[in-house]
Tab-separated table of C-alpha atoms and ligand atoms in Angstrom:
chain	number	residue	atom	x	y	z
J	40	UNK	CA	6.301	-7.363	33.150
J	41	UNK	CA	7.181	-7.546	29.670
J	42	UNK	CA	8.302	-3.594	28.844
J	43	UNK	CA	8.736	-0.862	30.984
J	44	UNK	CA	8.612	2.430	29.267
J	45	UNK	CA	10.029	5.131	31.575
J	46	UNK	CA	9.354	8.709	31.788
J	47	UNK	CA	6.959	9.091	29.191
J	48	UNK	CA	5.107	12.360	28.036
J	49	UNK	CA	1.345	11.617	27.088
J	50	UNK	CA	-0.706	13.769	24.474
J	51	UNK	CA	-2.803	16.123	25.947
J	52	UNK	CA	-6.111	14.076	25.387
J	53	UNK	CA	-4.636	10.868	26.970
J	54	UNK	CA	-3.397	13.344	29.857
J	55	UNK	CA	-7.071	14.729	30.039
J	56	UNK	CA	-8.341	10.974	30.084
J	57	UNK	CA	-5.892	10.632	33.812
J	58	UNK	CA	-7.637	14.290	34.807
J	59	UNK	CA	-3.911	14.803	35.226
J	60	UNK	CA	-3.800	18.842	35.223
J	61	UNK	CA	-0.059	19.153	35.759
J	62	UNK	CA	1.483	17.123	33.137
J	63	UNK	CA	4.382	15.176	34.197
J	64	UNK	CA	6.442	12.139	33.133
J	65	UNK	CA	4.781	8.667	33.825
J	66	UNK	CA	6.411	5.265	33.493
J	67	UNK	CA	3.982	3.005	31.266
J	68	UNK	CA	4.251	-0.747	32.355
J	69	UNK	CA	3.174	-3.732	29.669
J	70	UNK	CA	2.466	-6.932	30.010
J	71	UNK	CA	0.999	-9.542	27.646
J	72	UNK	CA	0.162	-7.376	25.211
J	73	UNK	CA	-1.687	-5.015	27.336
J	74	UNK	CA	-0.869	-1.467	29.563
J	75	UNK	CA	-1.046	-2.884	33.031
J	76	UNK	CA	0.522	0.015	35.062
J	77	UNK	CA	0.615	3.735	34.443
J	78	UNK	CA	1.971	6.007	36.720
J	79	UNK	CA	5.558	7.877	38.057
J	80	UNK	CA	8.172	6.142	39.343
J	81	UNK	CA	6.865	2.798	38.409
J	82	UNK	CA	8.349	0.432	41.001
J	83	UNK	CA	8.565	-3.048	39.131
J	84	UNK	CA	11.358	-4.482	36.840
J	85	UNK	CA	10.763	-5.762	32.828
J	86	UNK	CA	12.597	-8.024	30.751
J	87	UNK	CA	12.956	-5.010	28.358
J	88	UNK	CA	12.746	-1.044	29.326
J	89	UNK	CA	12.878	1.773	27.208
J	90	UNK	CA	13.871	5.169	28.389
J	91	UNK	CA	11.541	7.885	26.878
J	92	UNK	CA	13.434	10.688	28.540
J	93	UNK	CA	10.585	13.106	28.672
J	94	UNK	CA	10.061	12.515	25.015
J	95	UNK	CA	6.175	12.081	23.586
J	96	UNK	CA	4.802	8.613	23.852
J	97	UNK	CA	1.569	8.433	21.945
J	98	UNK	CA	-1.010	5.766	20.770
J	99	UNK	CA	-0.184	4.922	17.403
J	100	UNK	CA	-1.505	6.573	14.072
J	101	UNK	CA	-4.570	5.438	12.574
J	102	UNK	CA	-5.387	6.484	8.878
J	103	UNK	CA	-8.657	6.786	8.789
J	104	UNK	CA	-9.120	6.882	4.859
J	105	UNK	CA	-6.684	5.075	2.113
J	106	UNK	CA	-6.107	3.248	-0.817
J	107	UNK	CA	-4.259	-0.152	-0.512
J	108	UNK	CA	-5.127	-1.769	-3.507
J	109	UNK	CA	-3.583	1.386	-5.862
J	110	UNK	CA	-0.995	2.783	-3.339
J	111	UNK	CA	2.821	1.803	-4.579
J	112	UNK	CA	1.859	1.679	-7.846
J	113	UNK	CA	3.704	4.889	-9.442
J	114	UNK	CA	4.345	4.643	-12.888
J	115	UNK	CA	2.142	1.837	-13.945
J	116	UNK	CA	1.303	1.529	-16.239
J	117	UNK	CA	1.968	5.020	-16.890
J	118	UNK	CA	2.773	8.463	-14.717
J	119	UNK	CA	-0.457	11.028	-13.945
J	120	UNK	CA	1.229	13.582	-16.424
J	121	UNK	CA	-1.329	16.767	-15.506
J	122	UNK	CA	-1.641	15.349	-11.883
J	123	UNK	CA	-5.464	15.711	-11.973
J	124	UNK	CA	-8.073	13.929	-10.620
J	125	UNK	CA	-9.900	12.593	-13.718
J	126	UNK	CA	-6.388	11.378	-15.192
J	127	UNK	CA	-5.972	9.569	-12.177
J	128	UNK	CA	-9.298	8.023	-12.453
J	129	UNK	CA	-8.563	7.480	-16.397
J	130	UNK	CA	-5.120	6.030	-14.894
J	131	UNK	CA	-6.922	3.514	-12.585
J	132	UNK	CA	-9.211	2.281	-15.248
J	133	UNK	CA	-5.672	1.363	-17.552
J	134	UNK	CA	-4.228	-0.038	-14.543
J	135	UNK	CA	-7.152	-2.428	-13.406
J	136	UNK	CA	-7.375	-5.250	-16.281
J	137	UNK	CA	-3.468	-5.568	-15.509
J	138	UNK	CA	-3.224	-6.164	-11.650
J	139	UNK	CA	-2.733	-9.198	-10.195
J	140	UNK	CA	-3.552	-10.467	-7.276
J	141	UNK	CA	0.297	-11.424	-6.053
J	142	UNK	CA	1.493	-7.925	-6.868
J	143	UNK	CA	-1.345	-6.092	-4.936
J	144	UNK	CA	-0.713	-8.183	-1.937
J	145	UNK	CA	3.435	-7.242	-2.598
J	146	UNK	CA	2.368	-3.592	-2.735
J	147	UNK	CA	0.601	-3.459	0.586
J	148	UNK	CA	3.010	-5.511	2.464
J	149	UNK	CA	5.303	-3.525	1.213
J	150	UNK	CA	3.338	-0.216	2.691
J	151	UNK	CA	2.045	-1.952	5.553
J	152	UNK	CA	5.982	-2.472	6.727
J	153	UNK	CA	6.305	1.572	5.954
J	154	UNK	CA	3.068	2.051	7.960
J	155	UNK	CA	4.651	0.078	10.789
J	156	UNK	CA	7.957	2.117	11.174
J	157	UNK	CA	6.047	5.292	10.617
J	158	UNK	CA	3.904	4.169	14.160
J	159	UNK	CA	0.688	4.064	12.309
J	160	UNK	CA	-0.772	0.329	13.053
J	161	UNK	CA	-4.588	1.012	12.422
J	162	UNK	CA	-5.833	1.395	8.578
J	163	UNK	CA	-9.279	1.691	7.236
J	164	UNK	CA	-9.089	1.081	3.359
J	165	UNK	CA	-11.439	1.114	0.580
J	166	UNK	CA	-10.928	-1.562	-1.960
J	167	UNK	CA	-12.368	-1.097	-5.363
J	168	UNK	CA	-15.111	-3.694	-5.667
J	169	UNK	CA	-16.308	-2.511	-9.463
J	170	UNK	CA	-14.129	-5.421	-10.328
J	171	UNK	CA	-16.209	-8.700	-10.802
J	172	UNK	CA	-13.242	-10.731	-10.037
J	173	UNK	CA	-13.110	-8.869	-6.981
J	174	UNK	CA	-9.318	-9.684	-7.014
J	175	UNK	CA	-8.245	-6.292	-4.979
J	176	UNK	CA	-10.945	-7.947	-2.430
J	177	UNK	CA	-9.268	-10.818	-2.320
J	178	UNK	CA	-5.620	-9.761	-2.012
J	179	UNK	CA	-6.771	-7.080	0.709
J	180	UNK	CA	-8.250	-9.887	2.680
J	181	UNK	CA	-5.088	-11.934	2.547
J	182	UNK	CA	-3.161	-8.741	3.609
J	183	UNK	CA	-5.653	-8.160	6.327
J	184	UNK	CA	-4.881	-11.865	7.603
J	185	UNK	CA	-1.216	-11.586	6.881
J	186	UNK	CA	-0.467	-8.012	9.065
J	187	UNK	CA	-3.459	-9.034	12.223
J	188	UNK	CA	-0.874	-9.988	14.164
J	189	UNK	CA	0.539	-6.373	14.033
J	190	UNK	CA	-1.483	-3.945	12.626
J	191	UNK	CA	-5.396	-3.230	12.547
J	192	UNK	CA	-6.530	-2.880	8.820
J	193	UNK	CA	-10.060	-2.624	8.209
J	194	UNK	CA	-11.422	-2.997	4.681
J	195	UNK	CA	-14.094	-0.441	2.679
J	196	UNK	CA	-15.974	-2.091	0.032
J	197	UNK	CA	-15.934	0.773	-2.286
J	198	UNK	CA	-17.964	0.940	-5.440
J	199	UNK	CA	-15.024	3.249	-7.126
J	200	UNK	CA	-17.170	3.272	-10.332
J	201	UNK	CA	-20.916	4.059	-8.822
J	202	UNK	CA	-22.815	1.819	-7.164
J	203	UNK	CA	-25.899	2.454	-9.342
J	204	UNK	CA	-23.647	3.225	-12.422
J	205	UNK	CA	-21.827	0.970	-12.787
J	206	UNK	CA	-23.482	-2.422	-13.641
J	207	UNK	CA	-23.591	-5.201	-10.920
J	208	UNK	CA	-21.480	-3.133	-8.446
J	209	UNK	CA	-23.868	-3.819	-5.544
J	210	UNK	CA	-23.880	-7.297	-6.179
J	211	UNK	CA	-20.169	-7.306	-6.055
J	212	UNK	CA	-20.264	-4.839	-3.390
J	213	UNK	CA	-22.451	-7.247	-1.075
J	214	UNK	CA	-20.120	-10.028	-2.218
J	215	UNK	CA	-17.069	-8.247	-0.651
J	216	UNK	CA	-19.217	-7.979	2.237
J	217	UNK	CA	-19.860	-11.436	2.046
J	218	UNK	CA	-15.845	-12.338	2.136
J	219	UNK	CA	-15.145	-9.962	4.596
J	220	UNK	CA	-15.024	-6.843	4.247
J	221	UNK	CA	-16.229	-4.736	7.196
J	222	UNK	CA	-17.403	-1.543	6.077
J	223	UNK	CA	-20.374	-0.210	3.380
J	224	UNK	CA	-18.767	2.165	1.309
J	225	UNK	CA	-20.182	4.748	-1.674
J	226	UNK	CA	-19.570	7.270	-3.958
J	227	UNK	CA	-23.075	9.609	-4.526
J	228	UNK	CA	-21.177	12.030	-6.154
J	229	UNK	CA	-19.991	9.887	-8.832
J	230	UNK	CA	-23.594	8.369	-9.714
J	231	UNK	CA	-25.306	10.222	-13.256
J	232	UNK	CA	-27.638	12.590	-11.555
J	233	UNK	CA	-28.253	14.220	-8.296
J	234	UNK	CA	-30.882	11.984	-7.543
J	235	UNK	CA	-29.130	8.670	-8.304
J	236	UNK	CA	-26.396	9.736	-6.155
J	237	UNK	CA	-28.859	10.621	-3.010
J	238	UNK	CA	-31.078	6.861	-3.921
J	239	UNK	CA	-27.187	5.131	-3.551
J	240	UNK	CA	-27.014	7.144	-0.293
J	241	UNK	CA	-30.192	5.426	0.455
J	242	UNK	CA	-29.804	2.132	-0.337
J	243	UNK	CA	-26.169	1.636	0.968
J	244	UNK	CA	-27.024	2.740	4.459
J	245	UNK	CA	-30.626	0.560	4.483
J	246	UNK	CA	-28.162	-2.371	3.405
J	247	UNK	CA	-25.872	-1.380	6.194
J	248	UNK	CA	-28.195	-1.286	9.077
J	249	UNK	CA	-29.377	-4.646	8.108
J	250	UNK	CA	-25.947	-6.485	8.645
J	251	UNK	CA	-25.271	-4.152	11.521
J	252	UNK	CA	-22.040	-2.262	9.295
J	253	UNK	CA	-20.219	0.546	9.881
J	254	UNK	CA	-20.759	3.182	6.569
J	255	UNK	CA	-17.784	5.155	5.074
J	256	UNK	CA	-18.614	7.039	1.713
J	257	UNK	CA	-16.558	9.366	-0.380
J	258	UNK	CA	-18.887	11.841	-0.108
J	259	UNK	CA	-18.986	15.396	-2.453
J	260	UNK	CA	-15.748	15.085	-3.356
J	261	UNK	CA	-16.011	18.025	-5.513
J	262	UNK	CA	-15.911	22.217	-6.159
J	263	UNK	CA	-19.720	22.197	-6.474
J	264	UNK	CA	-21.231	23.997	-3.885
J	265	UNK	CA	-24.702	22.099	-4.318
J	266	UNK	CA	-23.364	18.769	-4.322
J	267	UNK	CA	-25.244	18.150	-0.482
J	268	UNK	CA	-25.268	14.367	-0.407
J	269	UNK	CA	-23.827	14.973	3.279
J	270	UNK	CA	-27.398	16.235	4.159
J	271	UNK	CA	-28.633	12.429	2.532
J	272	UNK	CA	-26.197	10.804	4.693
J	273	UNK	CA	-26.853	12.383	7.931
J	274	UNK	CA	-30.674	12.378	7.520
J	275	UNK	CA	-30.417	8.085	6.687
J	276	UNK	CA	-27.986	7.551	8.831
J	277	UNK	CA	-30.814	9.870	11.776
J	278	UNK	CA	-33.693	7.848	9.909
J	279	UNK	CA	-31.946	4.200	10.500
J	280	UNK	CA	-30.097	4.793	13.468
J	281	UNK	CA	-26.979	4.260	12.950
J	282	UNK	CA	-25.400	7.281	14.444
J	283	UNK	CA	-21.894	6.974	15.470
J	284	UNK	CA	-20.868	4.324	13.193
J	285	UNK	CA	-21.548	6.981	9.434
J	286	UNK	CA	-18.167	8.786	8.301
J	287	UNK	CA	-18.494	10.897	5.101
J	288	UNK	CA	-15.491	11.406	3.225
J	289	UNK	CA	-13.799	13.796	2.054
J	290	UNK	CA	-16.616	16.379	1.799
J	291	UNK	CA	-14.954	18.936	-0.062
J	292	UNK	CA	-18.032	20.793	-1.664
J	293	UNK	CA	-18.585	21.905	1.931
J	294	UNK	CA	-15.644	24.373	1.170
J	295	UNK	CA	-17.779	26.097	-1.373
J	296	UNK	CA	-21.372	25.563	-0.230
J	297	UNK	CA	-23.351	28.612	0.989
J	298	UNK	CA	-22.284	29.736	4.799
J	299	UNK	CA	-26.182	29.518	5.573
J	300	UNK	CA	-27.089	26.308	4.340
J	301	UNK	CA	-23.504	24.883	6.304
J	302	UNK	CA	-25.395	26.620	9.623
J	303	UNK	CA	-28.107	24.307	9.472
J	304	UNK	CA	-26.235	21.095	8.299
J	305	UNK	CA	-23.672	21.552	10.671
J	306	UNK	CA	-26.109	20.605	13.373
J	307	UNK	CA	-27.429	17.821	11.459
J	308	UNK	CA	-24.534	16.415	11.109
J	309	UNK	CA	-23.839	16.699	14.536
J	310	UNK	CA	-26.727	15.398	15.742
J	311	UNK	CA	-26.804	12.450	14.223
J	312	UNK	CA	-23.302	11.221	14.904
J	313	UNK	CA	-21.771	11.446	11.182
J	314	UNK	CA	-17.907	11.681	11.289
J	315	UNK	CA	-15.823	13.456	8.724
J	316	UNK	CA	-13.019	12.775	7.099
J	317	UNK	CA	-10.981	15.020	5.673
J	318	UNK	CA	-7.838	14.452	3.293
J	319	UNK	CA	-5.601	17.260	3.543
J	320	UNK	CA	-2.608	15.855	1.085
J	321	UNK	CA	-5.427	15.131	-1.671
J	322	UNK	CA	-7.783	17.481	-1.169
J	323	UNK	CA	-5.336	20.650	-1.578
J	324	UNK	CA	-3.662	18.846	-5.002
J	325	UNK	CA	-7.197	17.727	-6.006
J	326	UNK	CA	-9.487	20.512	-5.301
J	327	UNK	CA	-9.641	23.520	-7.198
J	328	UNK	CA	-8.091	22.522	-9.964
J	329	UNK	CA	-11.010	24.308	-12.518
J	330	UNK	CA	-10.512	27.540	-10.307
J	331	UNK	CA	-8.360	30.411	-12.068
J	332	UNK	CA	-7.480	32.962	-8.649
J	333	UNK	CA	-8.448	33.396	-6.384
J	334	UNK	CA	-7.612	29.281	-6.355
J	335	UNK	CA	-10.205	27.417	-3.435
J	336	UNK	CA	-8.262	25.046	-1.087
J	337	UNK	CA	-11.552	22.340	-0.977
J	338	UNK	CA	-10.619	20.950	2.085
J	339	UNK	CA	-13.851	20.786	4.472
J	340	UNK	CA	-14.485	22.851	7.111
J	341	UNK	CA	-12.747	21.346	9.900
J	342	UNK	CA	-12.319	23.765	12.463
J	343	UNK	CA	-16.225	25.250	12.139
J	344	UNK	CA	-16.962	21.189	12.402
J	345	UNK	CA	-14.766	20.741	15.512
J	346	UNK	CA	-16.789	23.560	16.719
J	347	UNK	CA	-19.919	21.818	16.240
J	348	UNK	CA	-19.214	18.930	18.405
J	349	UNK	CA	-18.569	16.930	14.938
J	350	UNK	CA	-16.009	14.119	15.163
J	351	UNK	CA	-13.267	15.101	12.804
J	352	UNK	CA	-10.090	13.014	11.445
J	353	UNK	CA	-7.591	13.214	8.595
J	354	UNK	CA	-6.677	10.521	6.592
J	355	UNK	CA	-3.904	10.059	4.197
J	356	UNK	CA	-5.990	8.630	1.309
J	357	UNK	CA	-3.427	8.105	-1.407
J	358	UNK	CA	0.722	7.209	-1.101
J	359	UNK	CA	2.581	7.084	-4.591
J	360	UNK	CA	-0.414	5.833	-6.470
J	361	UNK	CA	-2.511	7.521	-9.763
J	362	UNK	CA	-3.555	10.263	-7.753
J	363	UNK	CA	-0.963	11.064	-5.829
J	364	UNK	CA	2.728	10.678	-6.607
J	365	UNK	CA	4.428	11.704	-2.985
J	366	UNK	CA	3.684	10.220	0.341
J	367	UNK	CA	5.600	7.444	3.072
J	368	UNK	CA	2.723	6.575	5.583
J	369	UNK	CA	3.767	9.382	7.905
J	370	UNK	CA	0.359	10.737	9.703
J	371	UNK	CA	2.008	13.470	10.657
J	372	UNK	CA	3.026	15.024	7.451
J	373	UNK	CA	-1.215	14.991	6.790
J	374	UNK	CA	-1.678	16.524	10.165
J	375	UNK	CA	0.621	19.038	9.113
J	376	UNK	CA	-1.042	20.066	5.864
J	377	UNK	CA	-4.457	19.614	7.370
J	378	UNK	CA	-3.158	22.321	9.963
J	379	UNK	CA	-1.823	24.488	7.039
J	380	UNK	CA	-5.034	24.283	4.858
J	381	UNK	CA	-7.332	24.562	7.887
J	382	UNK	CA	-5.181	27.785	9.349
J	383	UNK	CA	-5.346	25.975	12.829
J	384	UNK	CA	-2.492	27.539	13.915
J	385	UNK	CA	-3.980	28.530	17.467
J	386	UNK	CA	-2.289	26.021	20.521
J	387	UNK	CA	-5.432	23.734	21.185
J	388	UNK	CA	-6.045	23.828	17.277
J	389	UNK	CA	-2.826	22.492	16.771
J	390	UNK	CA	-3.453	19.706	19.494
J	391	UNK	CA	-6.524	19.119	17.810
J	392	UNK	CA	-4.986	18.346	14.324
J	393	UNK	CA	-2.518	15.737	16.332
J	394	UNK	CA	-5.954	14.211	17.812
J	395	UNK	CA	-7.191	14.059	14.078
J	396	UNK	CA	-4.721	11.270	13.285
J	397	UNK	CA	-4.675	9.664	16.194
J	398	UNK	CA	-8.028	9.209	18.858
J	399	UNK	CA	-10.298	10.673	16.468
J	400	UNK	CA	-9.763	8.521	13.900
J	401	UNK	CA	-9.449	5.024	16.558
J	402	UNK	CA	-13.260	6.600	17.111
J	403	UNK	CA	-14.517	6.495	13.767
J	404	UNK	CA	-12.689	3.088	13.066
J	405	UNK	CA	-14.122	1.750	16.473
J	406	UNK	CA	-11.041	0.221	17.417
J	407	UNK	CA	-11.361	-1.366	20.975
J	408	UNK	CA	-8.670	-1.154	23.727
J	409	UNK	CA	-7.347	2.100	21.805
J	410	UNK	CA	-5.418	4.644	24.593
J	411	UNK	CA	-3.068	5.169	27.107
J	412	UNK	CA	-4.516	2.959	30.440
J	413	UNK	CA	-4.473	0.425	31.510
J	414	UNK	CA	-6.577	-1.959	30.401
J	415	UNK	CA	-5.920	-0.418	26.850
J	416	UNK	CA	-3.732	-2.406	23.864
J	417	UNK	CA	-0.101	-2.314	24.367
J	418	UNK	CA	0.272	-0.181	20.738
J	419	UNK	CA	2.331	2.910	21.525
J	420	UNK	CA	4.811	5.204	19.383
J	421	UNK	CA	7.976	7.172	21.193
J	422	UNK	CA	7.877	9.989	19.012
J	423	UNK	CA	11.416	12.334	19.213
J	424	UNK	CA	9.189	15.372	20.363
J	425	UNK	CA	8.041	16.897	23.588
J	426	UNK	CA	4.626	17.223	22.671
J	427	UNK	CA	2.057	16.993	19.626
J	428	UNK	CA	2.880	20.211	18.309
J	429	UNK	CA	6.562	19.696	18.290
J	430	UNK	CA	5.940	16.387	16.879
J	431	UNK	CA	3.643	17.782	13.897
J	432	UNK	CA	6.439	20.409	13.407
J	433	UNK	CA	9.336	17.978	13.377
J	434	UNK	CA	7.510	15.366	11.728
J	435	UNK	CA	9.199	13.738	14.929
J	436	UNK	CA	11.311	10.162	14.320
J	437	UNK	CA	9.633	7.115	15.492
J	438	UNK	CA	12.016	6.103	17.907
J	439	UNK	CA	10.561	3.151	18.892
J	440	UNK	CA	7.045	1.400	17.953
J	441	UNK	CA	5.417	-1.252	20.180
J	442	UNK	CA	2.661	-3.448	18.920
J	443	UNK	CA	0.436	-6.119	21.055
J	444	UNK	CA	3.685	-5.086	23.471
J	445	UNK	CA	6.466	-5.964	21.075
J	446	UNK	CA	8.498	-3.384	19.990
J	447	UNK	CA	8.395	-3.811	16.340
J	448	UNK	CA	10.666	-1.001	14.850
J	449	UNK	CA	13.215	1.170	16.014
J	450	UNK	CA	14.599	4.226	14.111
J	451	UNK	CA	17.431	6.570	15.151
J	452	UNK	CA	16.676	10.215	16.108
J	453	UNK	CA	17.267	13.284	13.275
J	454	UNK	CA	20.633	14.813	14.229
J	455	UNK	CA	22.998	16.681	12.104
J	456	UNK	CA	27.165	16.657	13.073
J	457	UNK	CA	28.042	20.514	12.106
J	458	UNK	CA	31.446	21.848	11.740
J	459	UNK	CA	31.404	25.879	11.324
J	460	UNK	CA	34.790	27.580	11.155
J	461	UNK	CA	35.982	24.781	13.676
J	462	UNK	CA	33.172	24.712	16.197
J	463	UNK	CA	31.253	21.541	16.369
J	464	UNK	CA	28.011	21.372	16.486
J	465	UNK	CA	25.206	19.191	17.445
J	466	UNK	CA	22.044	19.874	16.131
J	467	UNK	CA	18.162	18.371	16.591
J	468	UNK	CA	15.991	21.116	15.769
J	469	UNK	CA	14.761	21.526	19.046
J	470	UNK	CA	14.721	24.919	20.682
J	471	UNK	CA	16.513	23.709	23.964
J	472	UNK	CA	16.354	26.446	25.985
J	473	UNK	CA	18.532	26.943	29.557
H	766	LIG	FE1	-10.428	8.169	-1.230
């Protein structure tokens, strides 16, 4: 074999996958890029082993919802000064007519090698495509070409402006498509009226199920409780049958729509297969920003979707860009906010917010081989945890990423050297207990 990793603690839901029901260390065995051998005591040799010690080993992180083509762009051409979401916009609009298509493709290297050592190796991100020169398109693609051999990115053509708006944006939108670009994205919301917004709806997901895409729209990404172009979505994606392969972004105005409508769209959602994606970094700066107190949160309902049987990831959406000035690729800093903001602070509801940036998400992106079996893709993460929770708490180190079954970063544990009143001290904020 090619890597051995010994004594490895799975998350819960790969656990579940084994029917394991006591959970115990299991030595992972790799070879040619794939998991060939999963269980204790593995009794074969490697060229390369890696002793997990009981620590977490998890599929990697997959960010279900981002921004390559503006992330690492800080500062240019000019800082977000009120941090709001319509200076960002205004932000993006200066920034545009001065990108080129060598510094984009610097920027996301540049993140994609962050994304790497933070073990997230699966991306799906919208590119603006309101551009005629479609130059984000373009340097995307050559990132997407440039990282395959290590990471999974999957590109959104998104019509940031309107699809209907904005002129020509679905011929440059079925251009993208045309170049590659995998997914049909959208942005109802944004279009002039109500009705525009649900005929974009329309007309995106027709032109979807007739080249067989996947559909990912930012989708009510507002305050206003009767922004319902969820409702659109679900009922065209129930009309054209493409359940299972419809994610609606962001869906914030579900936060302040009426708790009896939500009763009856839950189900509809649910019924015909429309993900969610919910951005807990963004959505908490973004949302609420017109409120006085109390001040909403506008994340979407994620627990009462859980609940529903609805298929529910976060995703990062923005790292140092016009919207958002903070962020390093680390999924589990947004599964940590998303279980602030969402109150899942129960045991399983924690679990489930590590699940939301990791098998949930590999779902909605449809990535194949995704797991821990074998059979599955040799892409794994030895987190410095026990378990999810303690990983989400710790915002665990990423001891050691493998990709295709190369270990492609390593990164020393979080220890502190303390010296009080003469007693040393080692500390890894773990509660070790005897
Ligand atoms: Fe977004």
């Amino acid at each position: 074999m090619d890597l051995i990793i010994r004594r490895a603690m799975l998350p819960r839901s790969a656990f579940q996958q084994h029917q394991q029901q006591h959970q115990q260390p299991l030595d992972i065995g790799i070879d040619a890029g794939r998991i060939v051998a999963l269980e204790p005591d593995l009794a074969a040799s490697a060229r390369e082993e890696i002793d997990a010690a009981g620590s977490l080993v998890t599929p990697p992180f997959v960010d279900p919802h981002f921004h390559m083509d503006a992330t690492l762009s800080y500062g240019l051409p000019r800082v977000n000064a009120s941090g709001t979401l319509l200076e960002g916009i205004a932000l993006w609009g200066e920034l545009k007519p001065q990108l080129t298509q060598e510094a984009l493709i610097e920027r996301a290297m540049q993140y994609c090698d962050w994304a790497v050592a933070r073990g997230l190796l699966a991306i799906r991100s919208h590119v603006d495509v309101c551009d005629p020169r479609l130059l984000a398109v373009e340097a995307l693609l050559e990132v997407k070409r440039r990282v395959a051999p290590y990471l999974d990115l999957q590109l959104v053509a998104f019509p940031q402006d309107g699809v209907l708006r904005s002129a020509g944006a679905f011929d440059n939108l079925k251009r993208a498509i045309g170049m590659g670009v995998d997914v049909v994205g959208g942005i109802p919301h944004f279009e002039r009226t109500m009705a525009d917004g649900a005929q974009s709806v329309r007309m995106l997901c027709e032109y979807a199920a007739e080249q067989g895409l996947r559909v990912d729209m930012h989708c009510d990404e507002s305050d206003d409780p009767l922004s319902r172009h969820i409702e659109t979505l679900a009922a065209e994606t129930h009309r054209l049958g493409l359940h299972g392969r419809v994610a609606g972004s962001h869906l914030t105005s579900m936060h302040s729509m009426d708790n009896y409508y939500v009763s009856k769209l839950l189900p509809l959602m649910r019924d015909s297969g429309v993900a969610a994606i919910a951005n807990p970094l963004i959505n908490i700066t973004l949302q609420g920003r017109s409120d006085t107190y109390p001040k909403r949160r506008g994340m979407t309902r994620v627990p009462e979707m859980m609940a529903a049987g609805i298929e529910v990831a976060f995703g990062h959406d923005c790292v140092m860009d016009p919207w958002y000035s903070l962020g390093s690729g680390d999924m589990l800093e947004v599964a940590h906010m998303g279980l602030h903001v969402a109150q899942m602070t129960g045991v399983d509801a924690m679990h489930a917010c590590f699940d939301a940036v990791t098998v949930n998400a590999a779902r909605i992106l449809g990535l194949e081989g995704y797991g821990i079996a074998p059979g599955c893709a040799a892409n794994l993460v030895v987190l410095d945890a026990r378990d999810a929770v303690e990983a989400i708490r710790l915002r665990a180190a990423r001891l050691a990423v493998v990709s295709r079954g190369k270990v492609v970063s390593r990164a020393p544990a979080a220890r502190a050297s303390l010296s009080l009143e003469g007693r040393p001290a080692q500390v890894d904020f773990k509660l070790h207990r005897a």
